[in-house]
Short mmCIF file of C-alpha atoms in Angstrom, two decimals:
data_model
loop_
_atom_site.label_atom_id
_atom_site.label_comp_id
_atom_site.label_asym_id
_atom_site.label_seq_id
_atom_site.Cartn_x
_atom_site.Cartn_y
_atom_site.Cartn_z
CA MET R 1 -7.55 13.21 -17.76
CA LEU R 2 -3.84 13.65 -17.05
CA GLU R 3 -1.44 10.76 -17.45
CA PRO R 4 -1.39 8.84 -14.14
CA LEU R 5 1.77 8.86 -12.04
CA VAL R 6 1.51 5.07 -11.64
CA LYS R 7 -0.22 2.78 -14.12
CA ALA R 8 -0.33 -1.00 -13.68
CA ASP R 9 -1.81 -3.22 -16.39
CA HIS R 10 -2.53 -6.92 -15.81
CA LEU R 11 0.11 -7.23 -13.09
CA LYS R 12 0.90 -10.71 -11.83
CA GLU R 13 3.18 -11.83 -9.02
CA TYR R 14 3.57 -15.59 -8.67
CA PHE R 15 5.88 -17.16 -6.08
CA PRO R 16 7.09 -20.69 -6.86
CA VAL R 17 6.27 -23.51 -4.44
CA LYS R 18 9.25 -25.88 -4.43
CA GLU R 19 9.18 -29.47 -3.17
CA GLY R 20 11.35 -32.55 -3.13
CA LEU R 21 15.05 -33.26 -2.95
CA PHE R 22 15.87 -31.14 -6.01
CA SER R 23 13.52 -28.27 -5.05
CA ARG R 24 11.50 -28.51 -8.21
CA THR R 25 8.67 -26.04 -8.74
CA LYS R 26 5.40 -27.87 -8.14
CA ASN R 27 3.03 -24.92 -8.11
CA TYR R 28 2.76 -21.15 -7.61
CA VAL R 29 1.32 -18.84 -4.98
CA LYS R 30 -0.71 -16.38 -7.06
CA ALA R 31 -0.33 -13.44 -4.69
CA VAL R 32 -1.25 -10.84 -7.31
CA ASP R 33 -3.22 -12.12 -10.28
CA ASP R 34 -4.10 -9.86 -13.20
CA VAL R 35 -4.45 -6.53 -11.35
CA SER R 36 -4.85 -3.23 -13.19
CA ILE R 37 -4.89 0.12 -11.35
CA ASP R 38 -3.87 3.72 -12.01
CA ILE R 39 -2.86 6.30 -9.41
CA GLN R 40 -3.14 9.98 -10.23
CA LYS R 41 -0.54 12.50 -9.10
CA GLY R 42 -1.39 14.07 -5.75
CA GLU R 43 -4.08 11.59 -4.71
CA THR R 44 -4.27 8.98 -1.97
CA PHE R 45 -5.27 5.64 -3.44
CA GLY R 46 -6.50 3.23 -0.77
CA LEU R 47 -6.15 -0.54 -0.96
CA VAL R 48 -8.19 -2.69 1.44
CA GLY R 49 -8.86 -6.38 2.00
CA GLU R 50 -8.43 -9.25 4.44
CA SER R 51 -5.02 -10.36 5.65
CA GLY R 52 -3.31 -12.54 3.05
CA CYS R 53 -5.18 -11.13 0.06
CA GLY R 54 -2.01 -9.77 -1.61
CA LYS R 55 -2.16 -6.09 -0.62
CA THR R 56 1.41 -5.82 0.63
CA THR R 57 2.77 -7.79 -2.31
CA LEU R 58 1.00 -5.46 -4.74
CA GLY R 59 2.45 -2.43 -2.94
CA ARG R 60 5.98 -3.81 -3.22
CA VAL R 61 5.50 -4.71 -6.88
CA VAL R 62 4.21 -1.21 -7.66
CA ILE R 63 7.53 0.35 -6.51
CA HIS R 64 9.50 -2.53 -8.06
CA LEU R 65 10.88 -3.88 -4.80
CA ILE R 66 9.70 -7.17 -6.30
CA PRO R 67 9.81 -7.41 -10.13
CA PRO R 68 6.41 -8.49 -11.48
CA THR R 69 6.04 -11.97 -12.95
CA ALA R 70 3.97 -10.52 -15.79
CA GLY R 71 2.19 -7.34 -16.77
CA THR R 72 3.16 -3.73 -17.38
CA LEU R 73 4.11 -1.18 -14.73
CA VAL R 74 4.60 2.46 -15.75
CA PHE R 75 5.94 5.05 -13.30
CA MET R 76 6.40 8.70 -14.29
CA GLY R 77 6.10 7.66 -17.94
CA SER R 78 8.78 4.94 -17.73
CA ASN R 79 8.03 1.24 -18.12
CA LEU R 80 9.85 -0.24 -15.12
CA SER R 81 9.92 -3.71 -16.68
CA GLU R 82 11.84 -2.54 -19.73
CA ILE R 83 14.24 0.18 -18.56
CA ARG R 84 17.88 -0.52 -17.71
CA LYS R 85 19.18 -0.85 -14.16
CA GLU R 86 20.91 2.55 -14.39
CA GLU R 87 17.64 4.25 -15.36
CA LEU R 88 15.75 2.39 -12.65
CA ARG R 89 18.34 3.53 -10.10
CA LYS R 90 17.68 7.14 -11.09
CA LEU R 91 13.95 6.65 -10.51
CA ARG R 92 14.40 5.00 -7.10
CA PRO R 93 14.52 8.28 -5.10
CA HIS R 94 11.11 9.20 -6.54
CA MET R 95 9.39 6.13 -5.01
CA GLN R 96 9.59 5.19 -1.34
CA ILE R 97 7.83 2.96 1.19
CA VAL R 98 6.83 3.15 4.86
CA PHE R 99 6.65 -0.36 6.32
CA GLN R 100 3.98 -1.73 8.63
CA ASP R 101 6.20 -2.53 11.63
CA PRO R 102 8.45 0.42 12.49
CA SER R 103 10.45 -1.67 14.98
CA SER R 104 11.62 -4.20 12.40
CA SER R 105 12.17 -1.66 9.61
CA LEU R 106 14.73 0.40 11.56
CA ASN R 107 18.26 -0.95 12.06
CA PRO R 108 18.65 -1.40 15.86
CA ARG R 109 22.44 -0.87 15.66
CA MET R 110 22.22 2.54 13.98
CA THR R 111 21.44 5.90 15.55
CA ILE R 112 18.60 7.96 14.13
CA LYS R 113 21.17 10.27 12.54
CA GLN R 114 22.77 7.31 10.74
CA ILE R 115 19.40 5.92 9.64
CA LEU R 116 18.26 9.22 8.12
CA SER R 117 21.69 10.04 6.68
CA GLU R 118 21.98 6.75 4.81
CA PRO R 119 19.69 7.55 1.84
CA LEU R 120 21.28 11.00 1.52
CA LYS R 121 24.79 9.52 1.39
CA ILE R 122 23.89 6.74 -1.04
CA ASN R 123 22.34 9.21 -3.46
CA LYS R 124 25.08 11.82 -2.83
CA ARG R 125 22.60 14.62 -2.25
CA PHE R 126 24.55 16.64 0.33
CA LYS R 127 28.06 17.20 1.61
CA ARG R 128 28.91 15.80 5.06
CA GLU R 129 28.33 19.05 6.94
CA GLU R 130 25.04 19.65 5.12
CA THR R 131 23.74 16.15 5.84
CA THR R 132 23.33 16.79 9.58
CA LYS R 133 21.35 19.96 8.89
CA LYS R 134 19.08 18.04 6.52
CA VAL R 135 18.53 15.25 9.08
CA ILE R 136 17.58 17.80 11.77
CA GLU R 137 15.19 19.40 9.28
CA LEU R 138 13.60 16.00 8.57
CA LEU R 139 13.14 15.30 12.27
CA LYS R 140 11.43 18.65 12.83
CA THR R 141 9.20 18.04 9.80
CA VAL R 142 7.78 14.87 11.38
CA GLY R 143 7.42 16.31 14.89
CA LEU R 144 10.73 15.26 16.48
CA ASP R 145 13.78 17.40 17.24
CA GLU R 146 17.57 17.58 17.43
CA GLN R 147 17.83 15.84 20.80
CA HIS R 148 16.76 12.55 19.15
CA LEU R 149 19.75 12.46 16.74
CA TYR R 150 21.99 10.11 18.68
CA ARG R 151 19.39 7.78 20.14
CA PHE R 152 18.75 4.24 18.96
CA PRO R 153 15.36 2.92 17.74
CA HIS R 154 14.64 0.96 20.96
CA GLU R 155 14.58 4.25 22.88
CA PHE R 156 11.46 5.44 21.04
CA SER R 157 7.76 4.65 21.28
CA GLY R 158 5.91 2.99 18.39
CA GLY R 159 4.50 6.30 17.17
CA GLN R 160 7.92 7.97 17.27
CA LYS R 161 9.47 5.07 15.36
CA GLN R 162 6.84 5.43 12.66
CA ARG R 163 7.58 9.15 12.45
CA ILE R 164 11.24 8.23 11.85
CA GLY R 165 10.11 5.80 9.14
CA VAL R 166 8.13 8.59 7.49
CA ALA R 167 11.12 10.97 7.77
CA ARG R 168 13.32 8.40 6.01
CA ALA R 169 10.71 8.01 3.26
CA ILE R 170 10.56 11.75 2.51
CA ALA R 171 14.35 12.31 2.80
CA LEU R 172 14.91 12.27 -0.97
CA ASN R 173 11.82 14.38 -1.85
CA PRO R 174 9.92 11.52 -3.52
CA ASP R 175 6.83 11.83 -5.69
CA PHE R 176 5.21 8.57 -4.62
CA ILE R 177 5.10 6.71 -1.29
CA VAL R 178 3.61 3.29 -0.53
CA LEU R 179 2.22 3.27 3.01
CA ASP R 180 1.94 -0.37 4.07
CA GLU R 181 -0.47 -0.36 7.02
CA PRO R 182 1.49 2.45 8.71
CA THR R 183 -0.95 2.79 11.63
CA SER R 184 -2.01 -0.81 12.30
CA SER R 185 0.47 -1.37 15.17
CA LEU R 186 -0.28 1.94 16.91
CA ASP R 187 -2.75 3.09 19.55
CA VAL R 188 -5.86 4.85 18.25
CA SER R 189 -4.77 8.30 19.49
CA VAL R 190 -1.32 7.86 17.91
CA GLN R 191 -2.94 6.63 14.69
CA ALA R 192 -4.77 9.93 14.40
CA GLN R 193 -1.52 11.87 14.85
CA ILE R 194 0.27 9.86 12.14
CA LEU R 195 -2.67 10.20 9.72
CA ASN R 196 -2.78 13.97 10.23
CA LEU R 197 1.00 14.10 9.73
CA LEU R 198 0.69 12.18 6.44
CA LYS R 199 -2.03 14.55 5.25
CA ASP R 200 0.08 17.60 6.14
CA LEU R 201 3.13 16.19 4.34
CA GLN R 202 1.06 15.40 1.28
CA GLU R 203 -0.20 18.98 1.11
CA LYS R 204 3.23 20.46 1.80
CA PHE R 205 5.26 18.35 -0.65
CA GLY R 206 2.63 17.34 -3.23
CA LEU R 207 3.01 13.64 -2.45
CA THR R 208 1.07 10.75 -3.96
CA TYR R 209 0.17 7.82 -1.69
CA LEU R 210 -0.79 4.19 -2.08
CA PHE R 211 -2.32 3.56 1.36
CA ILE R 212 -2.63 -0.13 2.25
CA THR R 213 -4.76 -1.13 5.24
CA HIS R 214 -7.51 -3.40 6.50
CA ASP R 215 -9.08 -0.57 8.52
CA LEU R 216 -11.98 0.87 6.52
CA SER R 217 -12.44 3.79 8.91
CA VAL R 218 -8.88 4.92 8.17
CA ILE R 219 -9.45 4.51 4.43
CA LYS R 220 -12.59 6.64 4.58
CA PHE R 221 -10.67 9.41 6.35
CA ILE R 222 -7.55 9.57 4.18
CA SER R 223 -8.28 8.18 0.68
CA ASP R 224 -9.56 9.85 -2.48
CA ARG R 225 -10.21 6.52 -4.23
CA VAL R 226 -10.20 3.01 -2.88
CA ALA R 227 -9.80 -0.49 -4.34
CA VAL R 228 -11.05 -3.65 -2.64
CA MET R 229 -8.82 -6.72 -3.03
CA TYR R 230 -9.77 -10.36 -2.51
CA ALA R 231 -7.54 -13.42 -3.04
CA GLY R 232 -5.08 -11.65 -5.34
CA LYS R 233 -7.62 -9.74 -7.42
CA ILE R 234 -9.28 -6.32 -7.36
CA VAL R 235 -13.04 -6.83 -7.12
CA GLU R 236 -14.19 -3.21 -6.91
CA TYR R 237 -12.79 0.31 -6.96
CA ALA R 238 -14.32 3.76 -6.93
CA ARG R 239 -14.14 7.17 -5.32
CA THR R 240 -14.14 6.67 -1.58
CA LEU R 241 -17.47 8.38 -0.86
CA ASP R 242 -19.17 6.52 -3.74
CA LEU R 243 -17.87 3.17 -2.49
CA PHE R 244 -19.05 3.76 1.07
CA ARG R 245 -22.41 5.15 -0.05
CA ASP R 246 -23.16 2.50 -2.66
CA PRO R 247 -21.03 -0.68 -2.36
CA THR R 248 -21.82 -3.09 -5.20
CA HIS R 249 -19.68 -6.22 -4.88
CA PRO R 250 -20.95 -8.66 -2.19
CA TYR R 251 -17.47 -8.78 -0.64
CA THR R 252 -17.36 -4.98 -0.34
CA LYS R 253 -20.79 -5.03 1.29
CA ALA R 254 -19.58 -7.62 3.81
CA LEU R 255 -16.48 -5.57 4.67
CA LEU R 256 -18.45 -2.38 5.17
CA SER R 257 -21.04 -4.16 7.30
CA ALA R 258 -18.28 -5.08 9.77
CA ILE R 259 -17.48 -1.44 10.61
CA PRO R 260 -18.54 -0.79 14.23
CA ILE R 261 -21.24 1.84 14.71
CA PRO R 262 -20.42 4.13 17.69
CA ASP R 263 -24.07 4.32 18.79
CA PRO R 264 -25.52 1.61 21.08
CA ARG R 265 -29.05 2.45 19.91
CA GLN R 266 -28.29 1.44 16.33
CA ARG R 267 -28.07 -2.20 15.28
CA SER R 268 -25.61 -2.99 12.52
CA LYS R 269 -26.66 -5.57 9.93
CA HIS R 270 -23.47 -7.58 9.87
CA ILE R 271 -23.06 -9.90 6.87
CA HIS R 272 -21.53 -13.18 8.05
CA LEU R 273 -19.45 -14.85 5.36
CA LYS R 274 -19.31 -18.62 5.33
CA GLY R 275 -16.12 -20.60 4.77
CA GLU R 276 -12.51 -19.44 4.73
CA VAL R 277 -10.33 -17.28 2.50
CA PRO R 278 -9.27 -19.52 -0.42
CA SER R 279 -5.72 -20.73 -0.98
CA LEU R 280 -3.72 -18.57 -3.37
CA ILE R 281 -2.04 -21.75 -4.64
CA THR R 282 -5.28 -23.37 -5.79
CA PRO R 283 -7.88 -20.58 -5.98
CA PRO R 284 -11.49 -21.44 -6.92
CA ALA R 285 -12.52 -21.45 -10.57
CA GLY R 286 -14.60 -18.55 -11.83
CA CYS R 287 -15.12 -15.75 -9.32
CA ARG R 288 -12.79 -16.38 -6.39
CA PHE R 289 -15.37 -15.11 -3.94
CA HIS R 290 -18.23 -17.36 -5.09
CA PRO R 291 -17.76 -20.16 -2.46
CA ARG R 292 -18.43 -17.58 0.29
CA CYS R 293 -20.78 -15.25 -1.59
CA PRO R 294 -24.37 -14.97 -0.29
CA GLU R 295 -25.51 -13.86 -3.77
CA ALA R 296 -23.64 -16.47 -5.85
CA LYS R 297 -25.21 -17.96 -8.98
CA PRO R 298 -24.22 -21.18 -10.81
CA SER R 299 -22.37 -19.14 -13.46
CA CYS R 300 -20.12 -17.57 -10.81
CA GLY R 301 -18.21 -20.83 -10.36
CA LYS R 302 -17.67 -21.34 -14.08
CA GLU R 303 -16.71 -17.98 -15.52
CA GLU R 304 -14.54 -15.20 -14.12
CA PRO R 305 -16.32 -11.81 -14.09
CA ARG R 306 -14.62 -8.96 -15.90
CA MET R 307 -14.15 -5.50 -14.43
CA LYS R 308 -16.83 -3.15 -15.75
CA GLU R 309 -17.83 0.45 -15.13
CA ILE R 310 -21.31 0.56 -13.57
CA TYR R 311 -21.31 4.28 -12.74
CA LYS R 312 -18.87 7.05 -13.55
CA ASP R 313 -15.46 6.03 -12.14
CA HIS R 314 -17.05 3.13 -10.24
CA PHE R 315 -15.82 -0.30 -11.39
CA VAL R 316 -16.79 -3.76 -10.19
CA ALA R 317 -15.97 -7.36 -11.19
CA CYS R 318 -19.24 -9.14 -10.51
CA PHE R 319 -22.10 -10.68 -12.51
#
């Protein structure tokens, strides 16, 4: 197998919880706790889980927007935790992100031309007269045109704003893009347009995606492989079709059972989980899912299960 474009080993991201007059660290929010994944060049790697499980934090750590607390992160053969700032700056154009909320990720005081020109100017890719041509080209690539150049973000619909966010992400011809729930705030019909656009761009430019979402139907449509995250940890990952056909972890089974079936004659066997998502400050001992797991055994609360390969390229952390 070829060397992966992105390889994360035992990544951790802990945020300090400070209290008292002197803001002393009393504890940590363990948003990402000992996560290992690899993303192959040209694939779409899906990441799913409930809100608050650490998906977005992991996405930001993977492109080094947030330096990891511990662990190793290799991108294009370079260890991002060890390289100098100058070398990291050279790698920055190769990794980009599309944020969940297009309204808050676009500067309301800048025109679309200014927003799309900014990364080109910072990285000194084009001369001034060439920059406008490149911006128009970017707009056309994502389904907009020249008449939108001098408008402000508030003059666009949610779908158009997300297209602008995608145009900004591909401006520097990156190799890898983190897509942080890029369709969650859009209407269903607009979601389909954005997903088709992302697929077309991937084919045209050879892009690699980390696609973060809580929508399993979207994951099934766009992803090659998918990882399921719960309370800061990956509990299962496999090829998308294998995961949907044969889910193994009880949490994965519960997630898949919640997918609506578009046929009133069929009854879905929804798995109702008891309890609440655990605190990431004081997570349960052993398997973090065991307090809610319908298949839990006494050993689940004492020992943490290790990730193991049960079928070819199908891994699960469960006893």
